PDB file of C-alpha atoms and ligand atoms in Angstrom:
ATOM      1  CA  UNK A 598     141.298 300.369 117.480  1.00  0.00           C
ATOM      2  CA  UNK A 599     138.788 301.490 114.261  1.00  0.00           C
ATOM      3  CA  UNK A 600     139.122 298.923 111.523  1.00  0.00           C
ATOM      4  CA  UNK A 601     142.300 298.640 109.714  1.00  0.00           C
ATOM      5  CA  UNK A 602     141.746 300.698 106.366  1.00  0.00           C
ATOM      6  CA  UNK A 603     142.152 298.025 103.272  1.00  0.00           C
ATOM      7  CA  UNK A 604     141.321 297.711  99.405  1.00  0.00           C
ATOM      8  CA  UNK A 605     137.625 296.821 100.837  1.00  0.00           C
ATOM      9  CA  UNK A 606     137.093 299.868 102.940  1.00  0.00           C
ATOM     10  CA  UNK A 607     138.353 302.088 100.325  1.00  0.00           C
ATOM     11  CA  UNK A 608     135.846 300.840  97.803  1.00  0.00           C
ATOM     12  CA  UNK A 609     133.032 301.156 100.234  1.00  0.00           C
ATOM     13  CA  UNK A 610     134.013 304.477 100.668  1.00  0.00           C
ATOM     14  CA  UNK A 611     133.600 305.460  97.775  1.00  0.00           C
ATOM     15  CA  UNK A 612     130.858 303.560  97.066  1.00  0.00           C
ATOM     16  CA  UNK A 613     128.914 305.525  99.749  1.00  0.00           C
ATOM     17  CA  UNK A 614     130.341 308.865  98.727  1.00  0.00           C
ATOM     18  CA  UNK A 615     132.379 309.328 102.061  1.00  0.00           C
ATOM     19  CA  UNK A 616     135.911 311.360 101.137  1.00  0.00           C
ATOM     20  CA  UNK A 617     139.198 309.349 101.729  1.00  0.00           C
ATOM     21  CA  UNK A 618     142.367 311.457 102.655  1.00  0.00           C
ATOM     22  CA  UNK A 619     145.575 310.493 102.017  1.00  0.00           C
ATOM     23  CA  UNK A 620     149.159 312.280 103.467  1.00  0.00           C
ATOM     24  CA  UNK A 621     152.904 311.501 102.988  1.00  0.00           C
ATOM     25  CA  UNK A 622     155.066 310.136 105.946  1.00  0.00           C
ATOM     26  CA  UNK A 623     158.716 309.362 105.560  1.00  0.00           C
ATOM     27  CA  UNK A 624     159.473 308.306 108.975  1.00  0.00           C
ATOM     28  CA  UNK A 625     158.019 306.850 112.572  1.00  0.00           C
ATOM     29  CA  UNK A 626     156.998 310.110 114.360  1.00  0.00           C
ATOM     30  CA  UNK A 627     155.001 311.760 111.834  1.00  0.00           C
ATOM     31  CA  UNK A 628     153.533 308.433 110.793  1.00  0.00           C
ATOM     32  CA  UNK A 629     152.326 308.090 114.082  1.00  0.00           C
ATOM     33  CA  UNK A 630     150.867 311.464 114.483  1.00  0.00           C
ATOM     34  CA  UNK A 631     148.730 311.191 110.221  1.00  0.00           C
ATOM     35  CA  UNK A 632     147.657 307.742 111.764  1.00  0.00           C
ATOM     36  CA  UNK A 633     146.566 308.644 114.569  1.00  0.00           C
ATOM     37  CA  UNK A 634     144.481 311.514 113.507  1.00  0.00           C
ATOM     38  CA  UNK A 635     142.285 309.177 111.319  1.00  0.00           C
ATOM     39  CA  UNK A 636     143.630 309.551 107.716  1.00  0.00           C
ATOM     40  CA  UNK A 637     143.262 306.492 105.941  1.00  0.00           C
ATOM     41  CA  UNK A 638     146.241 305.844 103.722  1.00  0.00           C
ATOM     42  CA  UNK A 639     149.976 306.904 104.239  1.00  0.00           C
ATOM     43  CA  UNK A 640     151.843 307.692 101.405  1.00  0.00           C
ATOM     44  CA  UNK A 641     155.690 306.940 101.248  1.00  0.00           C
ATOM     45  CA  UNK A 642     156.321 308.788  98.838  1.00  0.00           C
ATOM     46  CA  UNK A 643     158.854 309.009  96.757  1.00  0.00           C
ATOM     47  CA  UNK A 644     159.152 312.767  97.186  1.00  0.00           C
ATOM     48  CA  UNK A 645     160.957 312.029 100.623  1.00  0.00           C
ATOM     49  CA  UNK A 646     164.063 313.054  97.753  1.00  0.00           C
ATOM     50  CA  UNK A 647     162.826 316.556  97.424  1.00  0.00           C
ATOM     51  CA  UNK A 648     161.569 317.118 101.083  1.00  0.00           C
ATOM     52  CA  UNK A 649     163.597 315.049 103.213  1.00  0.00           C
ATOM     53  CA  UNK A 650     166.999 314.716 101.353  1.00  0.00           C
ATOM     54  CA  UNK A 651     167.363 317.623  99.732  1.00  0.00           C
ATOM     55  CA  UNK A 652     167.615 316.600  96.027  1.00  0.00           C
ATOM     56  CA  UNK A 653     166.257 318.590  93.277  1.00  0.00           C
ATOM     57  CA  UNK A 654     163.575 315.848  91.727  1.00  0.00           C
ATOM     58  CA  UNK A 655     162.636 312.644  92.766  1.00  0.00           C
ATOM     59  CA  UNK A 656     164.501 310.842  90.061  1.00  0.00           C
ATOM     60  CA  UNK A 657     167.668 309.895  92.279  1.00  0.00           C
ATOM     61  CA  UNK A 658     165.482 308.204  95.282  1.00  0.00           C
ATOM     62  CA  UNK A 659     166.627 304.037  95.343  1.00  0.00           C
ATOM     63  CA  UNK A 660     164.740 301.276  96.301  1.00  0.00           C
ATOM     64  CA  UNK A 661     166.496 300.366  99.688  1.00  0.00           C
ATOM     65  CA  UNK A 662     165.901 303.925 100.708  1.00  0.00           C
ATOM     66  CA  UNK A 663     162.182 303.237 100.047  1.00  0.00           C
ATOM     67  CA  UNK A 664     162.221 300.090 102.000  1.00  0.00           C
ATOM     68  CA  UNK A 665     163.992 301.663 104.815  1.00  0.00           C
ATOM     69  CA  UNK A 666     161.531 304.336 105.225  1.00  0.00           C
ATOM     70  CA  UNK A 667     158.527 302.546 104.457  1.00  0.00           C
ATOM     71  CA  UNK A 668     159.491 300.145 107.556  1.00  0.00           C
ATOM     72  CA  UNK A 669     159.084 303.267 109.987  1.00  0.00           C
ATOM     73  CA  UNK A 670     156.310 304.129 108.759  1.00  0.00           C
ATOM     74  CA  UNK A 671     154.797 300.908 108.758  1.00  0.00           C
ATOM     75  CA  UNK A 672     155.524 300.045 112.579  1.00  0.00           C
ATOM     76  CA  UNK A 673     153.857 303.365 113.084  1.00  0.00           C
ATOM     77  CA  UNK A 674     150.468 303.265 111.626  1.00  0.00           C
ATOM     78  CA  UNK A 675     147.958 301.083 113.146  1.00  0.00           C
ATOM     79  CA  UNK A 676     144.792 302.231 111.111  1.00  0.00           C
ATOM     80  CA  UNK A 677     145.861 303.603 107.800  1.00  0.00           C
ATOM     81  CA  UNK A 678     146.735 301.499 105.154  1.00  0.00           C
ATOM     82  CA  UNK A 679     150.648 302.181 104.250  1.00  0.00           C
ATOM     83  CA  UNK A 680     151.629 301.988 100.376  1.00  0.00           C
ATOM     84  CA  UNK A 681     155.299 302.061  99.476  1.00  0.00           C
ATOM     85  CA  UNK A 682     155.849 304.734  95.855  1.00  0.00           C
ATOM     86  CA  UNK A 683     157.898 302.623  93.699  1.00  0.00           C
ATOM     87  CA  UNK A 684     161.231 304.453  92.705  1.00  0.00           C
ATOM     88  CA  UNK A 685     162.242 305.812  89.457  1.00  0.00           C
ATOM     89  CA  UNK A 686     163.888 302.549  87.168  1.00  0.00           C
ATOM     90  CA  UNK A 687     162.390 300.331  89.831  1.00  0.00           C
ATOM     91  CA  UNK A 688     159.242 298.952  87.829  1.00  0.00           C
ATOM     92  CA  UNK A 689     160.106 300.762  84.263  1.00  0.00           C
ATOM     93  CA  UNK A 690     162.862 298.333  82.766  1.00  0.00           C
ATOM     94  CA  UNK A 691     160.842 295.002  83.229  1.00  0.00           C
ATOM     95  CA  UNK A 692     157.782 293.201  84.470  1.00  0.00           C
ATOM     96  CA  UNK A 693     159.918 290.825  86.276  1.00  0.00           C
ATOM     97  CA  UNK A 694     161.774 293.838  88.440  1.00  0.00           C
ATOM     98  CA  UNK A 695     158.599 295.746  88.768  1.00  0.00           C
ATOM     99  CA  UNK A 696     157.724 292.831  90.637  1.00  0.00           C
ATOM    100  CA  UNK A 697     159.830 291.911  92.532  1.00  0.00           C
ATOM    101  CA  UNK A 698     160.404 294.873  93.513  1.00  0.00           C
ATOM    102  CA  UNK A 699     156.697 296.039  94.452  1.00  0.00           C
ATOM    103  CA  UNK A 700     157.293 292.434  96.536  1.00  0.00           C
ATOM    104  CA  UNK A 701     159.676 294.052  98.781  1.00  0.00           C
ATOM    105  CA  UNK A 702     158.049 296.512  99.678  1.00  0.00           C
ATOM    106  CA  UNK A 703     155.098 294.244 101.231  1.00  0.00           C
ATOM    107  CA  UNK A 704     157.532 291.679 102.622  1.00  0.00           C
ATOM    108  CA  UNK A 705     160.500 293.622 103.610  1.00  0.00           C
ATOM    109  CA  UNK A 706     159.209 296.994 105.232  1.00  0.00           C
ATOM    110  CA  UNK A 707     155.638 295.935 105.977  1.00  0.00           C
ATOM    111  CA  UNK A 708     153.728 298.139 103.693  1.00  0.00           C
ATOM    112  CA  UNK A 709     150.000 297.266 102.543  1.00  0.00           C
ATOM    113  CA  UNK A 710     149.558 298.366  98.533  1.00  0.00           C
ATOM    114  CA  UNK A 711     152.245 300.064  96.602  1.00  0.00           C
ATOM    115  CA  UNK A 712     151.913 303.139  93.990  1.00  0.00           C
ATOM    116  CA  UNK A 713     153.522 303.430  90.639  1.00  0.00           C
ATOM    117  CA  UNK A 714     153.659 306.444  87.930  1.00  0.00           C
ATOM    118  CA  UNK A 715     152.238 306.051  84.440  1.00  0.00           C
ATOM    119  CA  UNK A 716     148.301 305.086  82.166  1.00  0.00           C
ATOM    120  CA  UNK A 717     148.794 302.856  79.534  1.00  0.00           C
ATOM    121  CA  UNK A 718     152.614 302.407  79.034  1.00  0.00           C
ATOM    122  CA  UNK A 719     152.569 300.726  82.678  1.00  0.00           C
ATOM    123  CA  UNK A 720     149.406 298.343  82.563  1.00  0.00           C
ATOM    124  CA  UNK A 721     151.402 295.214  82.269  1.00  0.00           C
ATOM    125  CA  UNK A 722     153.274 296.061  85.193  1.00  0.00           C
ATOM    126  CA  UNK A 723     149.691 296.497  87.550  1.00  0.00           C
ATOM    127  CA  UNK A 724     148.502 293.546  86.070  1.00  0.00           C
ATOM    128  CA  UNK A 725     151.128 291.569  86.457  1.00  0.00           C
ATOM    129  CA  UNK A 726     151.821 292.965  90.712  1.00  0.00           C
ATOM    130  CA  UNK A 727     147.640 292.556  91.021  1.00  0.00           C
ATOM    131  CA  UNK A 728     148.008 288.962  90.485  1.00  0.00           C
ATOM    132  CA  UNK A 729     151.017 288.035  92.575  1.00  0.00           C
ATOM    133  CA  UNK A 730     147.827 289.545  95.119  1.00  0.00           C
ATOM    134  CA  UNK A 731     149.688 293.086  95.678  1.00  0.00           C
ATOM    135  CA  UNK A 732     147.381 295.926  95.807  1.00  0.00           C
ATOM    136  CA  UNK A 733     148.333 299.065  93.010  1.00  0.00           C
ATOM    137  CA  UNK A 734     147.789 302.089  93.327  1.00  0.00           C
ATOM    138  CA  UNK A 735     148.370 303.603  89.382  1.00  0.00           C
ATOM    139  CA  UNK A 736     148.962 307.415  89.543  1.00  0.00           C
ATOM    140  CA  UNK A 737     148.681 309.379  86.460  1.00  0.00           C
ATOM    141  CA  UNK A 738     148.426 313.139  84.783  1.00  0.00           C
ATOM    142  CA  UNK A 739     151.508 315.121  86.096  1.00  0.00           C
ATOM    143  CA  UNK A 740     153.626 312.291  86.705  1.00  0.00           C
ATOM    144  CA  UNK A 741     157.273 313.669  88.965  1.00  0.00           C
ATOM    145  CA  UNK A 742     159.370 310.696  87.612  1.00  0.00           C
ATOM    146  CA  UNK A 743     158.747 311.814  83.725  1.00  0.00           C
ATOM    147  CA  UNK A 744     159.914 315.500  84.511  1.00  0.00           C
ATOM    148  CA  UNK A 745     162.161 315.875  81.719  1.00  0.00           C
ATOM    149  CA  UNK A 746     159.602 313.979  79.476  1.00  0.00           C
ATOM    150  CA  UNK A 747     156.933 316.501  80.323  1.00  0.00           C
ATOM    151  CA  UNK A 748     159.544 319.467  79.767  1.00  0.00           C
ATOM    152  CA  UNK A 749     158.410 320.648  83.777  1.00  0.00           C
ATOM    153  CA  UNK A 750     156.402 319.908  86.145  1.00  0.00           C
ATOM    154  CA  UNK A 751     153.086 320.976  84.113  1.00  0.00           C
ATOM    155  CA  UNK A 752     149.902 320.700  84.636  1.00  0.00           C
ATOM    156  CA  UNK A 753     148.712 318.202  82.545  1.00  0.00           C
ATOM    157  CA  UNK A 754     145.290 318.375  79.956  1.00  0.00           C
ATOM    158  CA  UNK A 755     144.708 316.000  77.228  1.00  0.00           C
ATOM    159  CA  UNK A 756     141.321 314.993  78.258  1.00  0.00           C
ATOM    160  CA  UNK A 757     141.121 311.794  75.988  1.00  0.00           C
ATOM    161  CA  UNK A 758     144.806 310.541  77.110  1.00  0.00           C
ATOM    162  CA  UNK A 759     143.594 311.127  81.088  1.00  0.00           C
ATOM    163  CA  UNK A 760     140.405 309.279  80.611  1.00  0.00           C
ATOM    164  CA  UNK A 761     141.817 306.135  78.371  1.00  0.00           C
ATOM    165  CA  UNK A 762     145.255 305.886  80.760  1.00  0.00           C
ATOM    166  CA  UNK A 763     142.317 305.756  83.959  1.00  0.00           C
ATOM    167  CA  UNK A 764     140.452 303.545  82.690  1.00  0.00           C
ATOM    168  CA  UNK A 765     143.212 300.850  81.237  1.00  0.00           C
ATOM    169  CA  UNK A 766     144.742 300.897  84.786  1.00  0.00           C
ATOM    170  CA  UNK A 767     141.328 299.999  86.489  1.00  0.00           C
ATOM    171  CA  UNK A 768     141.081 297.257  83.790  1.00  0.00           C
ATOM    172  CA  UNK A 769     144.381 296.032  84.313  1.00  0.00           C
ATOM    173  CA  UNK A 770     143.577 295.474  88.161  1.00  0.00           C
ATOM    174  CA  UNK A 771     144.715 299.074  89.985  1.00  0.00           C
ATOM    175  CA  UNK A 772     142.498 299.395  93.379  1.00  0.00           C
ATOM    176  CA  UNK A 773     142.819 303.396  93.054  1.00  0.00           C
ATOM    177  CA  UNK A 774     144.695 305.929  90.986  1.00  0.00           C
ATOM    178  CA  UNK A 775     146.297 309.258  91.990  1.00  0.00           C
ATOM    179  CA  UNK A 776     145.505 312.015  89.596  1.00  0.00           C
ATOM    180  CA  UNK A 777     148.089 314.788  90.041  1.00  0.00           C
ATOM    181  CA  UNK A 778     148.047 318.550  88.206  1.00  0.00           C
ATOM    182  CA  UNK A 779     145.000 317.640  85.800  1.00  0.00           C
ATOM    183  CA  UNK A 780     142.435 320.095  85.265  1.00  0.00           C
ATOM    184  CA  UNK A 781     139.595 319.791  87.933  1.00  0.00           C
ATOM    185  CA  UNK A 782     136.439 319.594  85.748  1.00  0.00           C
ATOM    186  CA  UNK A 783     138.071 316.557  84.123  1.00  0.00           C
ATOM    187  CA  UNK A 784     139.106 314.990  87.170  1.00  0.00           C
ATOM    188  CA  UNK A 785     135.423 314.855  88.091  1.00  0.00           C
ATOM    189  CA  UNK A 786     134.184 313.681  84.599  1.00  0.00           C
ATOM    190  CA  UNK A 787     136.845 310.261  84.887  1.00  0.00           C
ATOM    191  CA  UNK A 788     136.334 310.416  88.832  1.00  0.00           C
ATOM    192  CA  UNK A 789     132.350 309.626  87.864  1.00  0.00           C
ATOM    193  CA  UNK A 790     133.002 307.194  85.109  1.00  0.00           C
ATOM    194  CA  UNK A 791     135.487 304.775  86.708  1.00  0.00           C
ATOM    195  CA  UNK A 792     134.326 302.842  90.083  1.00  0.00           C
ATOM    196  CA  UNK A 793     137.869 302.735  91.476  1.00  0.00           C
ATOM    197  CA  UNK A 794     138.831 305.317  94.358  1.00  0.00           C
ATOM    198  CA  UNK A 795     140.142 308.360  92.477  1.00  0.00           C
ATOM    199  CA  UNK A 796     142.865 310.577  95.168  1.00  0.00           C
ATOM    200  CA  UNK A 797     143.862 314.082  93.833  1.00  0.00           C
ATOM    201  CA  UNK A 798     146.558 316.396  94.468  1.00  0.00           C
ATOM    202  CA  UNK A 799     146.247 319.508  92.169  1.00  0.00           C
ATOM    203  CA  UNK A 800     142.913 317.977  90.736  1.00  0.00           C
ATOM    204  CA  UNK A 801     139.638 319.301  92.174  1.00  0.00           C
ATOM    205  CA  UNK A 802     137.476 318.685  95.120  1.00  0.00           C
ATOM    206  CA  UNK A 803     135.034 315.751  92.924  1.00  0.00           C
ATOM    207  CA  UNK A 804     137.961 313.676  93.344  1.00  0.00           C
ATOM    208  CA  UNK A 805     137.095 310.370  96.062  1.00  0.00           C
ATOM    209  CA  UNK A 806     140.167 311.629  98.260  1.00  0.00           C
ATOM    210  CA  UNK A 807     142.689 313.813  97.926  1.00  0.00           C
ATOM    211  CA  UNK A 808     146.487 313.658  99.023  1.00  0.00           C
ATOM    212  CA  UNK A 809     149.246 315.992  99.966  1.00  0.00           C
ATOM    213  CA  UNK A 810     152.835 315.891 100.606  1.00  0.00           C
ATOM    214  CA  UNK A 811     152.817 315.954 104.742  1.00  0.00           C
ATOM    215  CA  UNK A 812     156.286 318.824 104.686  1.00  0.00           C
ATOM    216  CA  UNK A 813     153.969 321.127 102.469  1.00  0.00           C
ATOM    217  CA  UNK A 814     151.247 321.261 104.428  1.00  0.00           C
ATOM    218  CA  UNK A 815     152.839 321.053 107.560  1.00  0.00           C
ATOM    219  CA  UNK A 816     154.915 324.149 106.047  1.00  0.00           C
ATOM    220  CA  UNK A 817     158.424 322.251 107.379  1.00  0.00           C
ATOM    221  CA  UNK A 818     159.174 322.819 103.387  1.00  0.00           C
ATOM    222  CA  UNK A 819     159.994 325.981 103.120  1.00  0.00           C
ATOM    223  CA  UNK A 820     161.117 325.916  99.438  1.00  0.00           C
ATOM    224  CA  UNK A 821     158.951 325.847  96.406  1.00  0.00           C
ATOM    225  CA  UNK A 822     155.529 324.968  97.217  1.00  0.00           C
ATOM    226  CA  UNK A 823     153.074 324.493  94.436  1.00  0.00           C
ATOM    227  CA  UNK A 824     149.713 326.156  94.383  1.00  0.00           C
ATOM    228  CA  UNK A 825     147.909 323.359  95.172  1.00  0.00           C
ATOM    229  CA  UNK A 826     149.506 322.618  98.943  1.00  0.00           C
ATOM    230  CA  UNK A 827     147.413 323.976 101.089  1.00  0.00           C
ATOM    231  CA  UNK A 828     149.730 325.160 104.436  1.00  0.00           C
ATOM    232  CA  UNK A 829     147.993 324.231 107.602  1.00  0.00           C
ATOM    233  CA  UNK A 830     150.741 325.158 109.968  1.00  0.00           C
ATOM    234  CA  UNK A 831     154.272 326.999 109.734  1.00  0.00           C
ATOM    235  CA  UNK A 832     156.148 324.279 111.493  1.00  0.00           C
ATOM    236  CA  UNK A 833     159.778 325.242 110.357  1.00  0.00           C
ATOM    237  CA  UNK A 834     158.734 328.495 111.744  1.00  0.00           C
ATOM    238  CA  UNK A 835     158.196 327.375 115.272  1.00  0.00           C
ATOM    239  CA  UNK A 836     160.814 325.040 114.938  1.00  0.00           C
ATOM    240  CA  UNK A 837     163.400 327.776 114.406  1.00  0.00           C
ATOM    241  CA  UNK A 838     162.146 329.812 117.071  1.00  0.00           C
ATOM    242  CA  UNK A 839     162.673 326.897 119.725  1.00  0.00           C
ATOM    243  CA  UNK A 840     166.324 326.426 118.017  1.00  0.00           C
ATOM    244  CA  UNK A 841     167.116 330.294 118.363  1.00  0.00           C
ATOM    245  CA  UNK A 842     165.422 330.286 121.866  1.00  0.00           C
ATOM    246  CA  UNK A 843     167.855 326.825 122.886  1.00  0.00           C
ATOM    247  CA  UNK A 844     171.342 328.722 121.369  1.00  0.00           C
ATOM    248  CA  UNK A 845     170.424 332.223 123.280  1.00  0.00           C
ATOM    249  CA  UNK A 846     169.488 330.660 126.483  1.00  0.00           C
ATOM    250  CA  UNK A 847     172.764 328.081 126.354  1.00  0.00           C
ATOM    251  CA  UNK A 848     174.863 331.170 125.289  1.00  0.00           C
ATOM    252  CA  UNK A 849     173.585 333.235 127.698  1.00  0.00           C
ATOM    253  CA  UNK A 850     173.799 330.520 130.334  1.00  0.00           C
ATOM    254  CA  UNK A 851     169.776 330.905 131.395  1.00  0.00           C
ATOM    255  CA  UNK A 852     169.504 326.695 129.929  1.00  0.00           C
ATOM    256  CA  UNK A 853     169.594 323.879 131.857  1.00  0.00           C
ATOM    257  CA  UNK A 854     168.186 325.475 134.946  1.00  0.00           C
ATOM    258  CA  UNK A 855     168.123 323.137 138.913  1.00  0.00           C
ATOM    259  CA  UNK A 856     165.401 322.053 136.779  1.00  0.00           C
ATOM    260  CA  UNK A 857     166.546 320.220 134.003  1.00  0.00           C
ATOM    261  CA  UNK A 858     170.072 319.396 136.170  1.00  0.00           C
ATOM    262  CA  UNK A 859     170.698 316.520 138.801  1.00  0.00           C
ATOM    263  CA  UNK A 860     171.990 316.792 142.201  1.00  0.00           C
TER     264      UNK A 860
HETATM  265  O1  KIV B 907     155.761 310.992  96.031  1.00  0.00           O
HETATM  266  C1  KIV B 907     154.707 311.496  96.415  1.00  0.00           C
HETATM  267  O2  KIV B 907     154.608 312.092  97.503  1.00  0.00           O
HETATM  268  C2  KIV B 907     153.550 311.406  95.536  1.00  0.00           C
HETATM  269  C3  KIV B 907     152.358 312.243  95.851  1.00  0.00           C
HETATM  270  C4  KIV B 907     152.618 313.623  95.415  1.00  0.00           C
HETATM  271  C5  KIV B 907     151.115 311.703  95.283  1.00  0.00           C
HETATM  272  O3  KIV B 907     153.590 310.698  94.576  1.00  0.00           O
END
């Protein structure tokens, strides 16, 4: 096996200048597949409550739903390092929860690092999960769990506020930040004058890596997709075809064949 992706490699990455990719897994079979094709960190995101359960933000997602996929994911990937998304109301209502919480997610389902939403307003909370020795990854600019804050999701341009928010969560101890719907000249301006990994999704190719949510680009989500998610394949697609191809053949008694039968 390659070497196990951590904090160290990430830094060296960038260091050299080599891009780091990022995707979203929710579960063991997909996780398996993003690991094995060499991208470095898998993302369980909390936007497995948009793409996976059907809810219209990611606001309702819990923390044992989290845990539960992040443990599939994390017996999956071998290489990539896993980081568990912290929930909405999971880290916001104290340092203590935030804690604890970003704790289960290491010693419960396995996962290497965990991600959390917000600059400034959140900087006690990544200082505070850096020293109990858990790795953070801050994510700021168009920030999912503030929807109603932000009046949409909107891409997000106050220059100033980008800049100060990245560089008070690499001061309070974050090993990388997600930038996410900022402007991409700007993303390259803070990705230049910070020295942690910067990832982008809707920010530019000078970020150091960029993530995507895996059922966007793997075009399984076949509702809204922002402009940014890039679709690879049409999965859903081929998927229905097999399913319409399996309730023709079964109807029209052509499936299971000697083949698939036993004598
Ligand atoms: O929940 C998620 O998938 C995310 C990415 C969009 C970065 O936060």
């Amino acid at each position: 096996m390659t070497e196990k992706v951590t904090v160290t490699v990430l830094a060296k990455m960038k260091a050299e200048g080599a891009k780091i990719t990022m995707l979203t897994a929710y579960d063991y079979p997909f996780a398996r597949m993003v690991d094995e094709c060499g991208v470095d960190m898998i993302l369980v995101g909390d936007s497995l409550g948009m793409v996976v359960q059907g809810e219209s933000s990611t606001l309702p997602v819990t923390m044992d739903q989290m845990i539960y996929h992040t443990t599939l994911v994390a017996r999956a990937a071998k290489r990539a390092m896993v980081v568990g998304d912290m929930p909405f109301m999971s880290y916001q209502v104290s340092v203590t929860e935030a804690v604890k919480n970003a704790g289960r997610f290491i010693k419960e389902a396995g996962a290497a690092a965990v991600k959390l939403e917000g600059g400034s307003a959140v900087a006690d909370r990544i200082k505070a999960i850096s020293q109990c020795g858990i790795p953070v990854q801050a994510h700021i600019g168009l920030t999912p769990q503030s929807v109603h804050q932000m009046g949409g999701y909107k891409v997000q341009r106050q220059e100033d506020k980008l800049m100060e928010d990245a560089r008070i969560v690499e001061e309070a101890g974050a090993f990388s930040v997600v930038f996410e719907g900022i402007p991409f000249e700007i993303a390259e301006k803070i990705t230049n004058s910070i020295s942690i990994p910067t990832i982008g999704i809707g920010a530019g190719v000078h970020c150091d890596g960029q993530v995507l949510v895996l059922h966007d680009m793997l075009g399984i989500n076949e509702g809204h997709v922002p402009k940014f998610a890039k679709r690879y394949v049409q999965l859903a697609q081929e998927a229905r075809k097999g399913i319409s191809q399996y309730v023709e053949e079964v109807q029209g008694g052509s499936f299971p064949t000697r083949e698939h039968s036993f004598k």
